[in-house]
Coordinates of C-alpha atoms in Angstrom, one line a residue:
K30 CA 0.6 9.4 6.1
R31 CA 2.3 9.4 9.5
Q32 CA 3.5 6.3 11.2
F33 CA 4.6 6.0 14.9
L34 CA 7.5 4.1 16.2
P35 CA 7.0 2.9 19.8
F36 CA 10.1 3.0 22.0
A37 CA 10.8 -0.1 24.2
S38 CA 11.1 1.2 27.8
Y39 CA 11.8 -1.8 29.9
A40 CA 14.8 -4.0 30.0
V41 CA 14.9 -7.4 28.3
D42 CA 17.8 -9.5 27.4
K43 CA 18.7 -11.4 24.2
T44 CA 18.6 -14.7 26.1
D45 CA 14.9 -14.1 26.8
F46 CA 14.3 -15.1 23.2
A47 CA 14.5 -18.4 21.5
Y48 CA 15.5 -17.2 18.0
G49 CA 17.6 -14.5 16.4
Y50 CA 19.2 -13.1 13.3
S51 CA 22.1 -10.8 12.8
L52 CA 21.1 -7.7 10.7
E53 CA 23.2 -6.4 7.9
V54 CA 23.2 -2.6 7.5
D55 CA 25.4 -0.2 5.6
G56 CA 26.2 1.8 8.8
D57 CA 25.0 5.4 7.8
G58 CA 21.2 5.1 7.9
A59 CA 18.9 6.7 10.5
I60 CA 16.1 4.2 10.0
Y61 CA 16.3 0.8 8.5
T62 CA 13.5 -1.5 7.2
L63 CA 13.1 -5.1 6.3
E64 CA 10.2 -7.5 5.6
L65 CA 9.3 -10.2 8.1
T66 CA 9.7 -13.8 6.8
E67 CA 7.6 -16.9 7.3
K68 CA 10.2 -18.4 9.6
I69 CA 9.9 -15.3 11.9
Y70 CA 6.1 -15.6 12.0
Q71 CA 6.5 -19.3 12.9
G72 CA 8.8 -18.4 15.8
L73 CA 6.6 -15.6 17.3
T74 CA 4.4 -16.6 20.2
R75 CA 2.2 -13.5 20.3
S76 CA -0.2 -12.5 17.5
D77 CA 0.5 -8.8 18.3
R78 CA 4.3 -9.4 17.6
G79 CA 5.0 -8.3 21.1
D80 CA 7.8 -10.8 21.5
L81 CA 10.1 -9.3 18.9
R82 CA 13.0 -6.9 19.7
I83 CA 16.0 -5.2 18.0
F84 CA 19.2 -5.1 20.0
N85 CA 22.3 -3.0 19.3
S86 CA 25.9 -4.0 20.0
R87 CA 25.6 -3.0 23.7
G88 CA 22.6 -5.3 24.2
E89 CA 20.2 -2.3 24.3
T90 CA 16.8 -2.4 22.6
V91 CA 16.2 0.2 20.0
P92 CA 12.8 1.6 18.9
H93 CA 11.0 -0.4 16.3
Y94 CA 7.6 -0.5 14.6
I95 CA 5.8 -3.1 12.5
R96 CA 3.3 -2.0 9.9
R97 CA 1.3 -3.7 7.2
L98 CA 2.1 -3.1 3.5
E99 CA -0.4 -1.5 1.2
N100 CA -2.8 -4.0 -0.3
R101 CA -2.4 -2.4 -3.8
V102 CA 0.5 -1.0 -5.7
R103 CA 0.0 2.3 -7.4
E104 CA 1.4 2.5 -10.9
Q105 CA 1.7 5.9 -12.5
Q106 CA 2.8 6.4 -16.1
P107 CA 5.3 9.2 -16.8
A108 CA 3.8 12.6 -17.7
R109 CA 3.7 13.5 -21.4
E110 CA 4.8 16.8 -22.8
L111 CA 2.2 18.4 -25.1
K112 CA 3.0 20.8 -27.9
L113 CA 1.7 24.3 -27.5
F114 CA 0.1 26.5 -30.2
P115 CA -0.9 30.0 -29.0
L116 CA -4.4 31.5 -29.8
Y117 CA -5.0 35.2 -30.0
R118 CA -7.9 37.6 -30.1
S119 CA -8.1 41.1 -31.3
K120 CA -7.4 43.8 -28.8
S121 CA -10.6 45.6 -29.7
S122 CA -12.7 42.5 -29.0
S123 CA -13.7 41.2 -25.6
Q124 CA -14.7 37.8 -26.9
S125 CA -12.5 34.7 -26.9
N126 CA -10.7 34.5 -30.2
G127 CA -12.9 37.3 -31.5
D128 CA -12.2 38.6 -35.0
L129 CA -9.4 36.1 -35.6
N130 CA -9.7 33.3 -38.2
V131 CA -7.1 30.7 -37.5
R132 CA -6.1 28.1 -40.1
I133 CA -4.6 24.9 -38.7
T134 CA -2.5 22.6 -40.8
T135 CA -2.0 19.0 -39.7
N136 CA 0.0 16.1 -41.2
E137 CA -1.3 12.7 -42.2
K138 CA -1.1 11.5 -38.6
G139 CA -3.1 14.4 -37.3
A140 CA -0.3 16.3 -35.6
I141 CA -0.4 20.1 -35.9
I142 CA 2.4 21.4 -37.9
D143 CA 1.3 25.0 -38.5
M144 CA -1.2 27.7 -37.4
N145 CA -1.9 30.7 -39.7
Y146 CA -3.5 33.8 -38.1
G147 CA -4.3 35.5 -41.3
K148 CA -3.6 39.2 -41.9
Q149 CA -3.9 40.2 -38.2
E150 CA -1.0 42.3 -37.2
P151 CA 0.9 41.0 -34.1
A152 CA 0.6 44.5 -32.5
D153 CA -3.2 44.3 -32.7
R154 CA -3.7 40.9 -31.0
V155 CA -3.5 39.6 -27.4
L156 CA -2.8 36.1 -26.2
N157 CA -6.0 34.5 -25.1
G158 CA -5.3 30.7 -25.0
Y159 CA -3.5 27.7 -26.4
I160 CA -4.3 24.6 -28.4
L161 CA -2.5 21.6 -27.0
D162 CA -1.6 18.7 -29.4
A163 CA -1.9 15.2 -27.8
S164 CA -2.5 13.4 -31.1
E165 CA 0.8 11.5 -30.9
Y166 CA -0.2 9.7 -27.7
Q167 CA -2.6 6.8 -27.4
Q168 CA -3.3 6.9 -23.7
V169 CA -6.1 8.6 -21.9
F170 CA -5.2 11.8 -19.9
S171 CA -7.0 13.0 -16.8
E172 CA -4.7 15.7 -15.4
M173 CA -2.6 18.6 -16.8
E174 CA 0.2 20.6 -15.2
F175 CA 0.8 24.0 -16.7
G176 CA 4.3 25.6 -16.5
W177 CA 5.3 29.2 -16.7
V178 CA 8.5 31.1 -15.9
E179 CA 9.3 31.8 -12.3
T180 CA 9.4 35.5 -13.0
H181 CA 5.9 35.6 -14.4
P182 CA 3.8 38.4 -12.9
D183 CA 1.4 37.4 -10.2
F184 CA -2.1 36.5 -11.3
V185 CA -5.3 34.7 -10.4
I186 CA -7.2 33.6 -13.4
R187 CA -10.2 31.3 -14.3
V188 CA -9.6 29.1 -17.3
N189 CA -11.7 26.8 -19.4
L190 CA -10.5 23.6 -20.9
E191 CA -12.1 22.1 -24.0
A192 CA -11.3 18.9 -26.0
S193 CA -11.7 17.7 -29.5
N194 CA -10.8 14.9 -31.9
D195 CA -11.1 16.8 -35.1
L196 CA -10.3 20.5 -34.3
N197 CA -13.8 21.5 -35.4
N198 CA -16.1 20.2 -32.8
W199 CA -15.1 21.1 -29.2
Q200 CA -16.5 19.9 -25.9
R201 CA -16.0 21.8 -22.7
I202 CA -14.6 19.4 -20.0
V203 CA -13.5 22.0 -17.3
S204 CA -15.2 25.3 -16.7
G205 CA -13.9 28.2 -14.6
H206 CA -10.9 26.4 -13.1
V207 CA -8.6 28.7 -11.0
L208 CA -4.9 28.9 -11.8
S209 CA -2.8 31.2 -9.7
H210 CA 0.8 32.5 -9.2
L211 CA 1.3 34.6 -6.1
H212 CA 4.2 35.8 -3.9
Y213 CA 3.3 36.5 -0.3
A214 CA 5.5 37.0 2.8
G215 CA 8.5 35.5 1.0
H216 CA 6.6 32.4 -0.2
K217 CA 5.5 31.4 -3.7
L218 CA 1.9 30.2 -3.9
A219 CA 1.2 28.4 -7.2
R220 CA -1.8 26.4 -8.4
N221 CA -0.9 25.0 -11.8
E222 CA -2.9 21.8 -12.2
V223 CA -6.3 20.9 -13.5
E224 CA -8.1 17.5 -13.3
F225 CA -10.8 16.2 -15.6
A226 CA -12.7 13.1 -16.5
G227 CA -10.4 10.7 -18.3
K228 CA -11.3 10.1 -22.0
K229 CA -9.3 9.8 -25.2
Y230 CA -8.9 13.2 -26.9
R231 CA -6.5 14.2 -29.6
Y232 CA -6.5 17.9 -28.9
F233 CA -7.2 20.3 -26.0
R234 CA -7.9 24.0 -25.9
I235 CA -7.4 26.3 -22.9
D236 CA -8.7 29.9 -22.9
W237 CA -9.7 32.6 -20.4
Q238 CA -11.5 35.9 -20.3
G239 CA -10.2 39.3 -19.5
Q240 CA -6.9 41.1 -20.0
T241 CA -4.8 38.8 -17.8
L242 CA -1.7 37.5 -19.7
L243 CA -0.9 33.9 -19.1
E244 CA 2.2 32.8 -21.0
L245 CA 2.8 29.1 -20.8
N246 CA 6.1 27.4 -21.6
S247 CA 5.1 23.8 -21.0
V248 CA 2.1 21.6 -20.5
K249 CA 2.4 18.1 -19.1
A250 CA -0.5 15.6 -19.3
R251 CA -0.8 12.6 -17.0
S252 CA -2.9 9.4 -17.3
P253 CA -5.1 8.1 -14.5
A254 CA -3.1 6.1 -12.0
S255 CA -3.7 2.3 -12.2
Y256 CA -3.6 -0.1 -9.2
S257 CA -2.6 -3.7 -9.1
E258 CA -2.9 -6.1 -6.3
Q259 CA 0.3 -7.0 -4.4
P260 CA 1.4 -10.5 -5.2
R261 CA 0.9 -12.7 -2.1
Q262 CA 3.0 -15.4 -0.6
W263 CA 1.2 -18.7 -0.1
S264 CA 1.7 -21.2 2.7
E265 CA 0.1 -24.7 2.6
Y266 CA -1.0 -26.9 5.5
E267 CA -2.1 -30.5 5.8
V268 CA -5.1 -31.8 7.7
K269 CA -4.2 -32.1 11.4
Q270 CA -7.3 -33.8 12.5
Q271 CA -10.6 -35.0 10.9
D272 CA -14.0 -35.3 12.6
E273 CA -16.0 -37.7 10.5
T274 CA -19.1 -37.3 12.6
Q275 CA -19.2 -33.6 12.0
N276 CA -17.6 -33.8 8.5
A277 CA -15.0 -31.3 9.7
Y278 CA -11.3 -30.9 9.0
Y279 CA -8.9 -29.2 11.4
F280 CA -5.7 -27.4 10.4
Y281 CA -2.9 -26.0 12.5
T282 CA -0.5 -23.4 11.0
G283 CA 1.9 -23.0 13.9
S284 CA 2.4 -19.5 12.8
V285 CA 1.0 -15.9 13.3
L286 CA 1.4 -14.9 9.6
P287 CA -1.0 -12.1 8.5
A288 CA -3.4 -14.0 6.2
D289 CA -6.0 -12.3 4.1
R290 CA -6.6 -14.9 1.3
L291 CA -7.5 -18.5 1.4
Q292 CA -7.8 -21.5 -0.9
I293 CA -8.7 -25.1 -0.4
K294 CA -6.5 -27.4 -2.6
N295 CA -6.1 -31.1 -3.3
L296 CA -9.8 -31.7 -3.5
Q297 CA -11.1 -34.9 -4.9
R298 CA -12.2 -34.6 -8.6
N299 CA -15.4 -32.8 -9.4
T300 CA -15.9 -31.6 -5.8
L301 CA -18.9 -29.2 -5.2
A302 CA -19.7 -28.6 -1.6
R303 CA -21.1 -25.9 0.7
V304 CA -18.7 -25.3 3.6
S305 CA -18.2 -23.0 6.5
I306 CA -14.6 -22.0 7.3
E307 CA -13.7 -20.8 10.8
S308 CA -10.5 -19.8 12.6
A309 CA -9.4 -19.5 16.3
T310 CA -6.4 -18.6 18.3
D311 CA -6.9 -21.7 20.4
I312 CA -8.2 -25.1 19.6
K313 CA -10.8 -24.7 22.4
G314 CA -12.1 -21.6 20.7
P315 CA -13.9 -19.3 20.4
W316 CA -14.2 -19.9 16.7
F317 CA -14.9 -17.1 14.2
M318 CA -16.6 -17.5 10.9
R319 CA -14.4 -16.5 8.0
Y320 CA -16.3 -17.8 5.0
S321 CA -19.6 -19.5 4.2
G322 CA -20.4 -20.7 0.7
I323 CA -19.6 -23.1 -2.0
I324 CA -16.2 -24.4 -3.0
Y325 CA -15.6 -26.5 -6.1
D326 CA -13.0 -28.1 -8.3
L327 CA -14.6 -29.3 -11.6
Q328 CA -13.3 -30.8 -14.8
Y329 CA -15.1 -29.4 -17.8
E330 CA -14.1 -30.2 -21.4
N331 CA -10.5 -30.9 -20.5
E332 CA -10.3 -27.7 -18.5
R333 CA -10.1 -27.5 -14.7
V334 CA -12.4 -24.9 -13.0
S335 CA -11.9 -24.2 -9.3
T336 CA -12.9 -21.7 -6.7
A337 CA -11.0 -18.3 -6.9
P338 CA -9.0 -17.3 -3.8
I339 CA -11.3 -16.3 -1.0
H340 CA -10.8 -12.8 0.5
L341 CA -10.5 -12.9 4.3
P342 CA -10.5 -10.2 7.0
Y343 CA -6.9 -9.8 8.2
T344 CA -6.2 -12.6 10.7
T345 CA -3.3 -14.2 12.5
D346 CA -5.2 -17.2 13.9
R347 CA -3.3 -20.5 14.1
H348 CA -6.2 -22.9 14.1
W349 CA -8.6 -23.4 11.2
R350 CA -11.7 -25.6 10.8
I351 CA -13.5 -26.4 7.5
Q352 CA -16.9 -28.0 8.0
V353 CA -18.9 -29.4 5.1
V354 CA -22.5 -28.3 5.5
D355 CA -24.0 -30.6 2.8
S356 CA -24.9 -34.0 4.2
E357 CA -23.5 -35.7 1.1
G358 CA -20.6 -33.3 0.4
R359 CA -17.0 -34.5 0.6
L360 CA -13.6 -32.8 0.2
G361 CA -11.6 -35.9 -0.3
E362 CA -9.1 -37.7 1.9
A363 CA -6.4 -35.0 2.2
P364 CA -7.5 -31.4 1.4
Q365 CA -5.0 -28.7 1.9
L366 CA -5.4 -25.3 3.5
S367 CA -3.5 -22.6 1.6
L368 CA -3.2 -19.1 3.1
G369 CA -2.1 -16.1 1.2
W370 CA -0.4 -13.2 3.0
L371 CA 1.7 -10.1 2.6
P372 CA 4.8 -9.8 4.7
E373 CA 4.7 -6.9 7.2
Q374 CA 7.4 -4.3 7.3
L375 CA 9.7 -3.8 10.2
L376 CA 11.3 -0.4 10.8
F377 CA 13.9 0.3 13.5
V378 CA 15.9 3.3 14.5
A379 CA 19.7 2.9 14.3
Q380 CA 20.4 3.9 17.9
G381 CA 23.8 2.9 19.3
E382 CA 26.4 0.9 17.3
A383 CA 26.0 -2.0 14.9
P384 CA 25.9 -4.9 14.7
Y385 CA 22.2 -5.1 15.3
T386 CA 20.3 -8.3 16.3
L387 CA 16.7 -9.3 15.6
A388 CA 15.4 -11.4 18.5
Y389 CA 12.0 -13.1 18.5
G390 CA 10.0 -15.9 20.1
S391 CA 9.4 -15.6 23.8
A392 CA 6.5 -16.3 26.1
R393 CA 8.4 -14.5 28.9
V394 CA 8.5 -10.9 27.7
K395 CA 5.4 -8.8 27.8
R396 CA 4.1 -6.2 25.4
Q397 CA 4.7 -2.8 27.0
S398 CA 1.6 -1.6 28.9
T399 CA 2.8 1.8 30.0
P400 CA 2.6 5.0 28.0
L401 CA 5.8 5.4 25.9
A402 CA 7.6 8.2 24.1
Q403 CA 7.0 8.1 20.4
L404 CA 9.0 9.1 17.4
M405 CA 6.9 10.6 14.6
L406 CA 8.0 9.2 11.3
N407 CA 7.0 10.9 8.0
E408 CA 8.9 9.3 5.1
D409 CA 8.5 12.4 2.8
E410 CA 9.9 14.7 5.5
L411 CA 12.8 12.3 6.1
R412 CA 13.7 12.1 2.5
Q413 CA 13.5 15.9 2.1
Q414 CA 16.0 16.2 5.0
G415 CA 18.3 13.7 3.4
K416 CA 17.7 11.0 6.0
L417 CA 16.8 8.2 3.8
I418 CA 15.1 5.1 5.1
K419 CA 17.5 2.3 4.1
S420 CA 17.1 -1.4 3.7
A421 CA 18.5 -3.9 6.1
Q422 CA 19.0 -7.6 5.4
L423 CA 18.7 -10.7 7.5
G424 CA 22.1 -12.1 8.1
S425 CA 23.1 -15.3 9.8
V426 CA 21.2 -17.2 12.5
V427 CA 22.2 -16.1 16.0
Q428 CA 22.0 -18.5 19.0
L429 CA 20.2 -16.8 21.8
G430 CA 18.1 -18.7 24.3
D431 CA 16.6 -22.1 23.6
K432 CA 13.1 -23.3 22.9
S433 CA 12.2 -23.3 26.6
R434 CA 11.8 -19.5 26.1
L435 CA 8.6 -20.3 24.1
Q436 CA 7.0 -21.5 27.4
P437 CA 5.8 -19.2 30.1
S438 CA 8.1 -19.0 33.2
R439 CA 7.0 -20.8 36.3
P440 CA 5.7 -18.5 38.9
P441 CA 8.2 -17.9 41.8
V442 CA 7.8 -20.0 45.0
D443 CA 5.9 -18.1 47.7
W444 CA 8.1 -19.1 50.7
K445 CA 6.1 -16.8 53.0
Q446 CA 3.0 -18.8 52.4
Y447 CA 4.8 -22.1 53.0
I448 CA 6.4 -20.8 56.3
L449 CA 3.0 -19.6 57.4
W450 CA 1.4 -23.0 56.9
I451 CA 4.3 -24.8 58.7
V452 CA 3.9 -22.5 61.7
L453 CA 0.2 -23.1 61.8
V454 CA 0.7 -26.9 61.6
L455 CA 3.3 -26.8 64.3
G456 CA 1.1 -24.6 66.4
V457 CA -1.8 -27.1 66.1

């Protein structure tokens, strides 16, 4: 997945911003990254993060980009090595495992310890498949990676994969899958993986038709990847204003943090009410509906049962309104609004010399509106080239401008207009 780093193209100064941090870096990275904190979100004036800049030691802005973190974390268990046991067929037979009676010996745990091919002479048999022993593992597998030596002759072969739990009854789970190993124009083209529906099996069998020789030296099995939700940070806010006639509660976050979860806390005991929850960038609106439904906080047999966190569309709104729709519903005297959020990731290019300064909070700077040059950033390519993306840390607080920077600048006096009016008045 490619990300783009916009370059700042117009001049701004550190003193244009109300707040700042020094950034601690190790000095040899090409690109640095850090997560934005709640305090930074509280200082930003723009929901699009347009009043944030990174400065180098010469006071020049450097390219930066802010991106959202993935909502879920992918967890992949390590691949497991399976034991290989070759299968043969008679050279005079065209059928898989034809003419060969294989006797398999297992131990008390079911692991294969020996395979007897009878009286068939090695010179009269040809490799036609493998049995793969997965009996020692408890997890479910859904993918296999086959390994062979680099000097293996080129081939394109269709294989079948079967599975069993007793070595007698086999079920085909993959049919006619293509494996290949080719060299062309100085490049190696290999296809050595097969995917299948995940289910617990103790043994697998791979075989193929024809005279192609496929000598495996390893088979690695992988379980399906699991995903877990990123743990969120939670920020709580007290009621700012209450409208008793409308049975509505107003909250002000004073922040542009990226919320996507919501909870209503500190409800009076045994609350059950139908509510509508709205948010807005300005107290005057417009207001947008974020949730409509029932919230509750009940006591049942010494257990407390409350509404699960509400999923929201991503929003940076500062103003929130909770209105009780039921005529008799109440939330209590002091309900709390709790917003869950994931910190965004800031990346910046280490142009110029350190120290670097993060400056934020200004109603005077504008988000760039002209087309800008862009740096294409692909993390995998950077890592392959040895240009690791490294972590930066927030250092000490830096005094830049003051809180007046959070207010828009007064428009300049139009002296020409004043002079024109004076001339007209004197003329009259």
